[in-house]
PDB file of C-alpha atoms and ligand atoms in Angstrom:
ATOM      1  CA  MET A   1      19.458   7.220   5.924  1.00  0.00           C
ATOM      2  CA  LEU A   2      18.110  10.298   7.683  1.00  0.00           C
ATOM      3  CA  GLU A   3      18.900  10.896  11.333  1.00  0.00           C
ATOM      4  CA  VAL A   4      17.518  13.734  13.396  1.00  0.00           C
ATOM      5  CA  LYS A   5      19.129  14.381  16.759  1.00  0.00           C
ATOM      6  CA  GLN A   6      17.390  16.449  19.387  1.00  0.00           C
ATOM      7  CA  ILE A   7      16.267  19.372  17.259  1.00  0.00           C
ATOM      8  CA  ASN A   8      14.628  22.454  18.741  1.00  0.00           C
ATOM      9  CA  GLN A   9      12.696  25.109  16.858  1.00  0.00           C
ATOM     10  CA  PHE A  10      10.997  28.326  17.934  1.00  0.00           C
ATOM     11  CA  TYR A  11       8.479  30.653  16.315  1.00  0.00           C
ATOM     12  CA  GLY A  12       9.449  33.866  18.068  1.00  0.00           C
ATOM     13  CA  GLY A  13       9.125  33.059  21.746  1.00  0.00           C
ATOM     14  CA  SER A  14       7.089  29.879  21.232  1.00  0.00           C
ATOM     15  CA  HIS A  15       9.066  26.700  21.640  1.00  0.00           C
ATOM     16  CA  ILE A  16       7.520  24.488  18.926  1.00  0.00           C
ATOM     17  CA  LEU A  17       9.866  21.496  18.522  1.00  0.00           C
ATOM     18  CA  ARG A  18      11.375  20.120  21.733  1.00  0.00           C
ATOM     19  CA  ASP A  19      14.380  17.815  21.441  1.00  0.00           C
ATOM     20  CA  VAL A  20      12.837  15.882  18.567  1.00  0.00           C
ATOM     21  CA  SER A  21      14.881  12.836  17.527  1.00  0.00           C
ATOM     22  CA  PHE A  22      13.890  10.652  14.614  1.00  0.00           C
ATOM     23  CA  THR A  23      15.339   8.137  12.141  1.00  0.00           C
ATOM     24  CA  ALA A  24      14.203   7.162   8.646  1.00  0.00           C
ATOM     25  CA  GLN A  25      15.854   4.170   6.962  1.00  0.00           C
ATOM     26  CA  ILE A  26      16.178   3.481   3.250  1.00  0.00           C
ATOM     27  CA  GLY A  27      13.522   0.977   2.164  1.00  0.00           C
ATOM     28  CA  ALA A  28      11.162   1.875   4.984  1.00  0.00           C
ATOM     29  CA  CYS A  29       8.155   4.091   5.523  1.00  0.00           C
ATOM     30  CA  SER A  30       8.460   6.103   8.735  1.00  0.00           C
ATOM     31  CA  VAL A  31       5.190   7.666   9.773  1.00  0.00           C
ATOM     32  CA  VAL A  32       4.847  10.701  12.027  1.00  0.00           C
ATOM     33  CA  LEU A  33       1.453  10.904  13.703  1.00  0.00           C
ATOM     34  CA  GLY A  34      -0.164  13.574  15.810  1.00  0.00           C
ATOM     35  CA  ARG A  35      -3.126  15.882  16.190  1.00  0.00           C
ATOM     36  CA  ASN A  36      -3.556  19.319  14.616  1.00  0.00           C
ATOM     37  CA  GLY A  37      -0.953  21.857  15.635  1.00  0.00           C
ATOM     38  CA  VAL A  38       1.501  19.532  17.413  1.00  0.00           C
ATOM     39  CA  GLY A  39       4.354  20.567  15.116  1.00  0.00           C
ATOM     40  CA  LYS A  40       4.352  17.961  12.324  1.00  0.00           C
ATOM     41  CA  THR A  41       4.626  20.415   9.427  1.00  0.00           C
ATOM     42  CA  THR A  42       7.151  22.496  11.359  1.00  0.00           C
ATOM     43  CA  PHE A  43       9.232  19.342  11.780  1.00  0.00           C
ATOM     44  CA  LEU A  44       9.167  18.610   8.035  1.00  0.00           C
ATOM     45  CA  LYS A  45      10.024  22.216   7.176  1.00  0.00           C
ATOM     46  CA  CYS A  46      13.049  21.932   9.454  1.00  0.00           C
ATOM     47  CA  LEU A  47      14.081  18.732   7.656  1.00  0.00           C
ATOM     48  CA  MET A  48      13.919  20.569   4.331  1.00  0.00           C
ATOM     49  CA  GLY A  49      15.615  23.747   5.567  1.00  0.00           C
ATOM     50  CA  ILE A  50      12.552  25.917   4.991  1.00  0.00           C
ATOM     51  CA  LEU A  51      12.710  26.767   8.697  1.00  0.00           C
ATOM     52  CA  PRO A  52      15.953  27.038  10.680  1.00  0.00           C
ATOM     53  CA  ILE A  53      16.579  24.933  13.764  1.00  0.00           C
ATOM     54  CA  LYS A  54      17.876  26.467  16.945  1.00  0.00           C
ATOM     55  CA  SER A  55      19.821  23.411  18.055  1.00  0.00           C
ATOM     56  CA  GLY A  56      20.320  19.766  17.219  1.00  0.00           C
ATOM     57  CA  GLU A  57      21.508  17.955  14.099  1.00  0.00           C
ATOM     58  CA  ILE A  58      20.011  16.625  10.886  1.00  0.00           C
ATOM     59  CA  LEU A  59      22.215  13.994   9.243  1.00  0.00           C
ATOM     60  CA  LEU A  60      21.772  12.585   5.755  1.00  0.00           C
ATOM     61  CA  ASN A  61      23.935   9.491   5.290  1.00  0.00           C
ATOM     62  CA  GLY A  62      26.074  10.667   8.176  1.00  0.00           C
ATOM     63  CA  LYS A  63      26.567  14.200   6.851  1.00  0.00           C
ATOM     64  CA  ASP A  64      25.195  17.189   8.754  1.00  0.00           C
ATOM     65  CA  ILE A  65      22.806  19.013   6.397  1.00  0.00           C
ATOM     66  CA  SER A  66      21.234  21.262   9.012  1.00  0.00           C
ATOM     67  CA  LYS A  67      22.899  24.430   7.702  1.00  0.00           C
ATOM     68  CA  MET A  68      22.113  23.734   4.058  1.00  0.00           C
ATOM     69  CA  SER A  69      19.534  25.711   2.056  1.00  0.00           C
ATOM     70  CA  PRO A  70      16.424  23.892   0.808  1.00  0.00           C
ATOM     71  CA  GLU A  71      17.921  23.800  -2.720  1.00  0.00           C
ATOM     72  CA  GLN A  72      21.113  22.209  -1.423  1.00  0.00           C
ATOM     73  CA  ARG A  73      19.077  19.626   0.450  1.00  0.00           C
ATOM     74  CA  VAL A  74      17.164  18.774  -2.729  1.00  0.00           C
ATOM     75  CA  ARG A  75      20.504  18.306  -4.495  1.00  0.00           C
ATOM     76  CA  ALA A  76      21.608  16.103  -1.611  1.00  0.00           C
ATOM     77  CA  GLY A  77      18.591  13.838  -2.165  1.00  0.00           C
ATOM     78  CA  MET A  78      15.681  15.209  -0.144  1.00  0.00           C
ATOM     79  CA  ALA A  79      12.264  15.806  -1.757  1.00  0.00           C
ATOM     80  CA  TYR A  80       9.183  17.346  -0.180  1.00  0.00           C
ATOM     81  CA  VAL A  81       5.479  17.095  -0.922  1.00  0.00           C
ATOM     82  CA  PRO A  82       4.025  19.957   1.092  1.00  0.00           C
ATOM     83  CA  GLN A  83       0.730  19.951   2.931  1.00  0.00           C
ATOM     84  CA  GLY A  84      -1.853  21.408   0.550  1.00  0.00           C
ATOM     85  CA  ARG A  85       0.287  20.249  -2.408  1.00  0.00           C
ATOM     86  CA  ASP A  86       1.362  23.647  -3.821  1.00  0.00           C
ATOM     87  CA  ILE A  87       1.220  22.688  -7.443  1.00  0.00           C
ATOM     88  CA  PHE A  88       1.343  25.429 -10.093  1.00  0.00           C
ATOM     89  CA  SER A  89      -2.231  25.754 -11.273  1.00  0.00           C
ATOM     90  CA  THR A  90      -1.525  27.662 -14.496  1.00  0.00           C
ATOM     91  CA  LEU A  91       1.232  25.300 -15.635  1.00  0.00           C
ATOM     92  CA  THR A  92       0.455  21.991 -17.304  1.00  0.00           C
ATOM     93  CA  VAL A  93       0.842  18.672 -15.521  1.00  0.00           C
ATOM     94  CA  GLU A  94       3.999  18.007 -17.534  1.00  0.00           C
ATOM     95  CA  GLU A  95       5.477  21.423 -16.729  1.00  0.00           C
ATOM     96  CA  ASN A  96       4.750  20.886 -13.049  1.00  0.00           C
ATOM     97  CA  ILE A  97       6.645  17.587 -13.074  1.00  0.00           C
ATOM     98  CA  LEU A  98       9.587  19.121 -14.967  1.00  0.00           C
ATOM     99  CA  ILE A  99       9.986  21.662 -12.158  1.00  0.00           C
ATOM    100  CA  GLY A 100      10.925  18.722  -9.959  1.00  0.00           C
ATOM    101  CA  MET A 101      13.839  18.014 -12.295  1.00  0.00           C
ATOM    102  CA  ALA A 102      15.450  21.433 -11.936  1.00  0.00           C
ATOM    103  CA  LYS A 103      18.430  20.003 -10.088  1.00  0.00           C
ATOM    104  CA  PHE A 104      19.550  18.091 -13.164  1.00  0.00           C
ATOM    105  CA  SER A 105      21.076  19.613 -16.268  1.00  0.00           C
ATOM    106  CA  GLY A 106      20.904  19.241 -20.051  1.00  0.00           C
ATOM    107  CA  ALA A 107      18.433  17.038 -21.915  1.00  0.00           C
ATOM    108  CA  LYS A 108      17.361  15.304 -18.716  1.00  0.00           C
ATOM    109  CA  THR A 109      15.485  18.419 -17.576  1.00  0.00           C
ATOM    110  CA  LYS A 110      13.255  18.411 -20.663  1.00  0.00           C
ATOM    111  CA  LYS A 111      11.519  15.046 -20.601  1.00  0.00           C
ATOM    112  CA  VAL A 112       9.354  13.488 -17.911  1.00  0.00           C
ATOM    113  CA  PRO A 113      10.708   9.974 -17.231  1.00  0.00           C
ATOM    114  CA  SER A 114       8.177   7.388 -18.404  1.00  0.00           C
ATOM    115  CA  HIS A 115       8.271   5.490 -15.101  1.00  0.00           C
ATOM    116  CA  LEU A 116       6.551   8.453 -13.398  1.00  0.00           C
ATOM    117  CA  TYR A 117       3.630   8.132 -15.777  1.00  0.00           C
ATOM    118  CA  GLU A 118       3.613   4.398 -15.136  1.00  0.00           C
ATOM    119  CA  ILE A 119       3.285   5.073 -11.404  1.00  0.00           C
ATOM    120  CA  PHE A 120       0.485   7.593 -12.008  1.00  0.00           C
ATOM    121  CA  PRO A 121      -1.253   6.729 -15.323  1.00  0.00           C
ATOM    122  CA  VAL A 122      -3.827   9.473 -14.754  1.00  0.00           C
ATOM    123  CA  LEU A 123      -1.061  12.070 -15.073  1.00  0.00           C
ATOM    124  CA  ASP A 124      -0.089  10.636 -18.447  1.00  0.00           C
ATOM    125  CA  GLU A 125      -3.667  11.014 -19.643  1.00  0.00           C
ATOM    126  CA  MET A 126      -3.787  14.581 -18.346  1.00  0.00           C
ATOM    127  CA  LYS A 127      -0.258  15.745 -19.066  1.00  0.00           C
ATOM    128  CA  HIS A 128      -1.342  18.695 -21.225  1.00  0.00           C
ATOM    129  CA  ARG A 129      -4.032  19.904 -18.806  1.00  0.00           C
ATOM    130  CA  ARG A 130      -3.411  22.743 -16.416  1.00  0.00           C
ATOM    131  CA  GLY A 131      -2.581  21.706 -12.873  1.00  0.00           C
ATOM    132  CA  GLY A 132      -5.462  23.796 -11.558  1.00  0.00           C
ATOM    133  CA  ASP A 133      -7.962  21.754 -13.583  1.00  0.00           C
ATOM    134  CA  LEU A 134      -7.103  18.522 -11.750  1.00  0.00           C
ATOM    135  CA  SER A 135      -9.097  17.128  -8.837  1.00  0.00           C
ATOM    136  CA  GLY A 136      -7.585  17.340  -5.360  1.00  0.00           C
ATOM    137  CA  GLY A 137      -6.505  13.710  -5.497  1.00  0.00           C
ATOM    138  CA  GLN A 138      -4.933  14.124  -8.931  1.00  0.00           C
ATOM    139  CA  GLN A 139      -3.106  17.232  -7.704  1.00  0.00           C
ATOM    140  CA  GLN A 140      -1.751  15.187  -4.807  1.00  0.00           C
ATOM    141  CA  GLN A 141      -0.513  12.556  -7.239  1.00  0.00           C
ATOM    142  CA  LEU A 142       1.054  15.329  -9.327  1.00  0.00           C
ATOM    143  CA  ALA A 143       2.825  16.749  -6.277  1.00  0.00           C
ATOM    144  CA  ILE A 144       4.221  13.277  -5.491  1.00  0.00           C
ATOM    145  CA  ALA A 145       5.335  12.794  -9.115  1.00  0.00           C
ATOM    146  CA  ARG A 146       7.053  16.199  -9.042  1.00  0.00           C
ATOM    147  CA  ALA A 147       8.932  15.205  -5.886  1.00  0.00           C
ATOM    148  CA  LEU A 148       9.892  11.823  -7.367  1.00  0.00           C
ATOM    149  CA  ALA A 149      11.203  13.560 -10.495  1.00  0.00           C
ATOM    150  CA  SER A 150      14.198  14.724  -8.463  1.00  0.00           C
ATOM    151  CA  GLU A 151      15.110  11.044  -7.809  1.00  0.00           C
ATOM    152  CA  PRO A 152      15.229  11.490  -4.044  1.00  0.00           C
ATOM    153  CA  SER A 153      16.759   9.213  -1.473  1.00  0.00           C
ATOM    154  CA  VAL A 154      14.436  10.693   1.153  1.00  0.00           C
ATOM    155  CA  LEU A 155      10.821  11.431   0.181  1.00  0.00           C
ATOM    156  CA  ILE A 156       8.903  13.581   2.669  1.00  0.00           C
ATOM    157  CA  LEU A 157       5.107  13.787   2.482  1.00  0.00           C
ATOM    158  CA  ASP A 158       2.879  16.021   4.581  1.00  0.00           C
ATOM    159  CA  GLU A 159      -0.640  14.610   4.988  1.00  0.00           C
ATOM    160  CA  PRO A 160      -1.101  13.348   1.431  1.00  0.00           C
ATOM    161  CA  THR A 161      -4.569  12.015   2.285  1.00  0.00           C
ATOM    162  CA  GLU A 162      -5.975  15.329   3.508  1.00  0.00           C
ATOM    163  CA  GLY A 163      -9.216  16.184   1.717  1.00  0.00           C
ATOM    164  CA  ILE A 164      -8.937  13.340  -0.772  1.00  0.00           C
ATOM    165  CA  GLN A 165     -11.521  10.758  -1.816  1.00  0.00           C
ATOM    166  CA  PRO A 166     -11.064   7.221  -0.440  1.00  0.00           C
ATOM    167  CA  SER A 167     -10.297   5.481  -3.759  1.00  0.00           C
ATOM    168  CA  ILE A 168      -7.372   7.831  -4.457  1.00  0.00           C
ATOM    169  CA  ILE A 169      -6.179   7.502  -0.849  1.00  0.00           C
ATOM    170  CA  LYS A 170      -5.895   3.758  -1.501  1.00  0.00           C
ATOM    171  CA  ASP A 171      -3.939   4.358  -4.722  1.00  0.00           C
ATOM    172  CA  ILE A 172      -1.583   6.765  -2.987  1.00  0.00           C
ATOM    173  CA  GLY A 173      -1.082   4.300  -0.128  1.00  0.00           C
ATOM    174  CA  ARG A 174      -0.162   1.560  -2.610  1.00  0.00           C
ATOM    175  CA  VAL A 175       2.314   3.842  -4.389  1.00  0.00           C
ATOM    176  CA  ILE A 176       4.000   4.876  -1.132  1.00  0.00           C
ATOM    177  CA  ARG A 177       4.259   1.260   0.001  1.00  0.00           C
ATOM    178  CA  LYS A 178       5.746   0.221  -3.334  1.00  0.00           C
ATOM    179  CA  LEU A 179       8.275   3.060  -3.304  1.00  0.00           C
ATOM    180  CA  ALA A 180       9.450   1.957   0.128  1.00  0.00           C
ATOM    181  CA  ASP A 181       9.590  -1.695  -0.945  1.00  0.00           C
ATOM    182  CA  ASN A 182      11.748  -0.806  -3.957  1.00  0.00           C
ATOM    183  CA  GLY A 183      14.472  -0.252  -1.388  1.00  0.00           C
ATOM    184  CA  ASP A 184      16.151   2.871  -2.743  1.00  0.00           C
ATOM    185  CA  MET A 185      14.338   5.520  -0.765  1.00  0.00           C
ATOM    186  CA  ALA A 186      13.478   6.448   2.809  1.00  0.00           C
ATOM    187  CA  ILE A 187       9.922   7.719   3.181  1.00  0.00           C
ATOM    188  CA  VAL A 188       8.851  10.153   5.878  1.00  0.00           C
ATOM    189  CA  LEU A 189       5.084  10.406   5.993  1.00  0.00           C
ATOM    190  CA  VAL A 190       3.144  12.784   8.208  1.00  0.00           C
ATOM    191  CA  GLU A 191      -0.361  11.514   8.751  1.00  0.00           C
ATOM    192  CA  GLN A 192      -3.270  12.226  11.047  1.00  0.00           C
ATOM    193  CA  PHE A 193      -5.325   9.177  10.227  1.00  0.00           C
ATOM    194  CA  TYR A 194      -4.459   6.121  12.230  1.00  0.00           C
ATOM    195  CA  ASP A 195      -5.815   3.510   9.821  1.00  0.00           C
ATOM    196  CA  PHE A 196      -3.900   4.792   6.801  1.00  0.00           C
ATOM    197  CA  ALA A 197      -0.746   5.101   8.887  1.00  0.00           C
ATOM    198  CA  GLU A 198      -1.100   1.614  10.316  1.00  0.00           C
ATOM    199  CA  GLU A 199      -1.399   0.079   6.868  1.00  0.00           C
ATOM    200  CA  ILE A 200       1.864   1.442   5.519  1.00  0.00           C
ATOM    201  CA  ALA A 201       4.076   2.200   8.516  1.00  0.00           C
ATOM    202  CA  ASP A 202       7.296   0.260   9.020  1.00  0.00           C
ATOM    203  CA  HIS A 203       8.055   2.589  11.867  1.00  0.00           C
ATOM    204  CA  TYR A 204       5.869   5.090  13.698  1.00  0.00           C
ATOM    205  CA  THR A 205       6.529   8.186  15.773  1.00  0.00           C
ATOM    206  CA  VAL A 206       3.810  10.017  17.669  1.00  0.00           C
ATOM    207  CA  MET A 207       4.188  13.722  18.406  1.00  0.00           C
ATOM    208  CA  SER A 208       2.349  15.743  20.998  1.00  0.00           C
ATOM    209  CA  ARG A 209       3.026  19.420  21.714  1.00  0.00           C
ATOM    210  CA  GLY A 210       6.283  19.416  19.805  1.00  0.00           C
ATOM    211  CA  GLN A 211       7.670  16.310  21.468  1.00  0.00           C
ATOM    212  CA  VAL A 212       8.006  12.674  20.523  1.00  0.00           C
ATOM    213  CA  VAL A 213       5.749  10.807  22.948  1.00  0.00           C
ATOM    214  CA  ALA A 214       5.763   7.305  21.438  1.00  0.00           C
ATOM    215  CA  GLU A 215       7.553   5.342  18.745  1.00  0.00           C
ATOM    216  CA  GLY A 216       8.103   1.806  17.550  1.00  0.00           C
ATOM    217  CA  LEU A 217       7.698  -0.683  14.733  1.00  0.00           C
ATOM    218  CA  GLY A 218       4.640  -0.336  12.515  1.00  0.00           C
ATOM    219  CA  ALA A 219       3.723  -3.958  13.193  1.00  0.00           C
ATOM    220  CA  ASP A 220       3.528  -3.176  16.901  1.00  0.00           C
ATOM    221  CA  MET A 221       1.566   0.036  16.509  1.00  0.00           C
ATOM    222  CA  PRO A 222      -0.776  -0.149  19.473  1.00  0.00           C
ATOM    223  CA  ALA A 223      -4.174   1.269  18.710  1.00  0.00           C
ATOM    224  CA  LYS A 224      -4.856   1.866  22.346  1.00  0.00           C
ATOM    225  CA  GLY A 225      -3.046   4.845  23.721  1.00  0.00           C
ATOM    226  CA  ILE A 226      -2.248   6.151  20.278  1.00  0.00           C
ATOM    227  CA  LYS A 227      -5.735   6.605  18.969  1.00  0.00           C
ATOM    228  CA  ASP A 228      -6.360   9.323  21.517  1.00  0.00           C
ATOM    229  CA  LEU A 229      -3.257  11.145  20.284  1.00  0.00           C
ATOM    230  CA  VAL A 230      -4.266  11.195  16.623  1.00  0.00           C
ATOM    231  CA  ALA A 231      -7.388  11.852  14.609  1.00  0.00           C
ATOM    232  CA  ILE A 232      -9.287   8.628  13.935  1.00  0.00           C
TER     233      ILE A 232
HETATM  234  N1  LIG B   1       4.567  30.810  10.860  1.00  0.00           N
HETATM  235  C1  LIG B   1       4.210  30.568  12.128  1.00  0.00           C
HETATM  236  N2  LIG B   1       4.375  31.483  13.101  1.00  0.00           N
HETATM  237  C2  LIG B   1       4.043  31.217  14.393  1.00  0.00           C
HETATM  238  N3  LIG B   1       3.515  30.048  14.817  1.00  0.00           N
HETATM  239  C3  LIG B   1       3.308  29.103  13.894  1.00  0.00           C
HETATM  240  C4  LIG B   1       3.633  29.294  12.499  1.00  0.00           C
HETATM  241  N4  LIG B   1       3.324  28.165  11.829  1.00  0.00           N
HETATM  242  C5  LIG B   1       2.825  27.305  12.739  1.00  0.00           C
HETATM  243  N5  LIG B   1       2.811  27.859  13.970  1.00  0.00           N
HETATM  244  C6  LIG B   1       2.364  27.201  15.234  1.00  0.00           C
HETATM  245  O1  LIG B   1       3.227  26.112  15.473  1.00  0.00           O
HETATM  246  C7  LIG B   1       2.504  25.001  15.976  1.00  0.00           C
HETATM  247  C8  LIG B   1       2.760  23.791  15.130  1.00  0.00           C
HETATM  248  O2  LIG B   1       2.206  23.996  13.822  1.00  0.00           O
HETATM  249  P1  LIG B   1       2.346  22.938  12.652  1.00  0.00           P
HETATM  250  O3  LIG B   1       1.807  23.568  11.411  1.00  0.00           O
HETATM  251  O4  LIG B   1       3.727  22.438  12.616  1.00  0.00           O
HETATM  252  O5  LIG B   1       1.372  21.786  13.172  1.00  0.00           O
HETATM  253  P2  LIG B   1       0.856  20.451  12.451  1.00  0.00           P
HETATM  254  O6  LIG B   1       1.095  19.347  13.425  1.00  0.00           O
HETATM  255  O7  LIG B   1       1.432  20.327  11.109  1.00  0.00           O
HETATM  256  O8  LIG B   1      -0.707  20.698  12.357  1.00  0.00           O
HETATM  257  P3  LIG B   1      -1.785  20.217  11.242  1.00  0.00           P
HETATM  258  O9  LIG B   1      -2.081  18.802  11.551  1.00  0.00           O
HETATM  259  O10 LIG B   1      -2.953  21.091  11.480  1.00  0.00           O
HETATM  260  O11 LIG B   1      -1.166  20.415   9.878  1.00  0.00           O
HETATM  261  C9  LIG B   1       1.043  25.437  16.044  1.00  0.00           C
HETATM  262  O12 LIG B   1       0.778  25.836  17.347  1.00  0.00           O
HETATM  263  C10 LIG B   1       0.977  26.594  15.074  1.00  0.00           C
HETATM  264  O13 LIG B   1      -0.009  27.492  15.461  1.00  0.00           O
HETATM  265 MG1  LIG B   2       0.648  20.308   9.239  1.00  0.00          MG
END
């Protein structure tokens, strides 16, 4: 389980995250909603250690990871699918997925586990193609497969639906829901679109100007009052 206690982050003199507290449980999908520029990506980068926090705590299964490097956090069980995906366009699909397995050693680092291709059959079909030749939606699926290759206990996704066609958004939603239901992973999903979030959220958190302004159970996600804080 991931617990964030009152973290603060600054870019220079700008106070971006203000006492943000947040919890993500194993077996659940915790969605973070909010408009452009409220600090969602900054929050995720702090979770991964890509950006330092000024104060507060980030606990993974009770252990403070807030001073760890991103690599150490990956070893500890965190995986990150960045906004814009960041796949390696000149490497093949298979090579991209293997990068996600860098934390392991020996033979395990050389073969893509078959269950990843079962989750995303399109990646199996395209495993020898270059990442850059894939569509945006396929690249998003590749970025998720790469993150899953590290066998995370916390999977963090930053706007996986951004710029993606509706049919693939549905597929990705189903995969995320299934991963949460498998019960061995906590999912932290940043999302701007209310409808997608509502469908898969077990828990929701709304951010505005670097602060948490609402939270609750996904089943109780009130459209009114939230819809004006997120993109529709
Ligand atoms: N490297 C940086 N240096 C200074 N300010 C930054 C930097 N990156 C982001 N910011 C500012 O921090 C604030 C939060 O940005 P962030 O990218 O976290 O927002 P976001 O909620 O992810 O937005 P979006 O929905 O557009 O992805 C914004 O005001 C942004 O301009
Ligand atoms: Mg962002």
